[in-house]
XYZ file of C-alpha atoms in Angstrom:
90
model
C -3.277 -11.194 4.718
C -0.407 -12.942 6.492
C 0.796 -11.664 9.841
C 4.270 -10.387 8.729
C 2.724 -8.531 5.804
C 0.129 -6.957 8.101
C 2.853 -5.813 10.508
C 4.894 -4.319 7.660
C 1.872 -2.498 6.216
C 0.916 -1.146 9.637
C 4.481 0.060 10.221
C 4.631 1.784 6.845
C 1.287 3.462 7.470
C 2.421 4.648 10.912
C 5.693 6.011 9.482
C 3.793 7.862 6.761
C 1.352 9.305 9.272
C 4.200 10.527 11.482
C 5.977 12.100 8.517
C 2.790 13.927 7.533
C 2.588 15.508 10.989
C 6.053 17.087 10.862
C 6.562 20.822 10.438
C 8.398 21.709 7.242
C 10.260 25.046 7.401
C 8.952 27.597 4.974
C 11.502 28.443 2.295
C 10.199 31.996 1.934
C 11.311 32.770 5.490
C 14.920 31.791 4.684
C 15.363 34.132 1.686
C 16.841 37.554 2.447
C 14.909 40.639 1.262
C 17.814 41.645 -1.017
C 17.725 38.271 -2.713
C 13.937 38.358 -2.960
C 14.058 41.744 -4.738
C 16.934 40.789 -7.079
C 16.378 40.604 -10.826
C 16.195 37.247 -12.537
C 19.451 36.220 -14.250
C 19.691 36.454 -18.010
C 18.936 33.127 -19.645
C 21.306 31.920 -22.344
C 20.684 29.424 -25.133
C 22.197 26.042 -24.312
C 24.645 26.125 -27.239
C 26.004 29.490 -26.090
C 26.378 28.298 -22.507
C 28.158 25.101 -23.547
C 30.519 26.867 -25.940
C 31.431 29.415 -23.250
C 32.937 26.644 -21.105
C 35.824 26.162 -23.530
C 35.180 22.428 -23.736
C 35.185 20.809 -27.166
C 31.744 20.560 -28.729
C 31.064 16.810 -28.806
C 28.064 15.645 -30.800
C 26.098 12.545 -29.803
C 27.033 10.919 -33.130
C 30.751 11.399 -32.457
C 30.367 10.099 -28.917
C 28.439 7.065 -30.201
C 31.134 6.384 -32.801
C 33.802 6.441 -30.080
C 31.810 3.970 -27.977
C 31.272 1.682 -30.977
C 34.985 1.744 -31.818
C 35.882 0.932 -28.215
C 33.425 -1.981 -28.111
C 34.691 -3.331 -31.446
C 38.284 -3.240 -30.174
C 37.287 -5.020 -26.958
C 35.417 -7.679 -28.944
C 38.454 -8.247 -31.177
C 40.710 -8.644 -28.131
C 38.275 -11.117 -26.558
C 38.062 -13.142 -29.784
C 41.874 -13.267 -30.006
C 42.083 -14.329 -26.370
C 39.462 -17.047 -26.915
C 41.327 -18.321 -29.988
C 44.579 -18.436 -27.998
C 42.882 -20.346 -25.175
C 41.312 -22.806 -27.634
C 44.667 -23.496 -29.298
C 46.305 -24.198 -25.913
C 43.612 -26.707 -24.922
C 43.870 -28.735 -28.164
């Protein structure tokens, strides 16, 4: 093993060893008793939650169609620009 690689590996090992020795605060000690005894929230189906936001319901197919249309328009503009540049050079 080359010397720089050995130094890097030793440094990474030392950093990992130091990180393993740190004290991580316990999350249970930071939760209030009222929050600990609270009921779990009611879970909603994803469709219900998304429709409750008031945002339009966009399907992946519609989103993909919009992206395809945008890319086709960009390609047409680039082709027209290339044709204009080619006609100027000739």
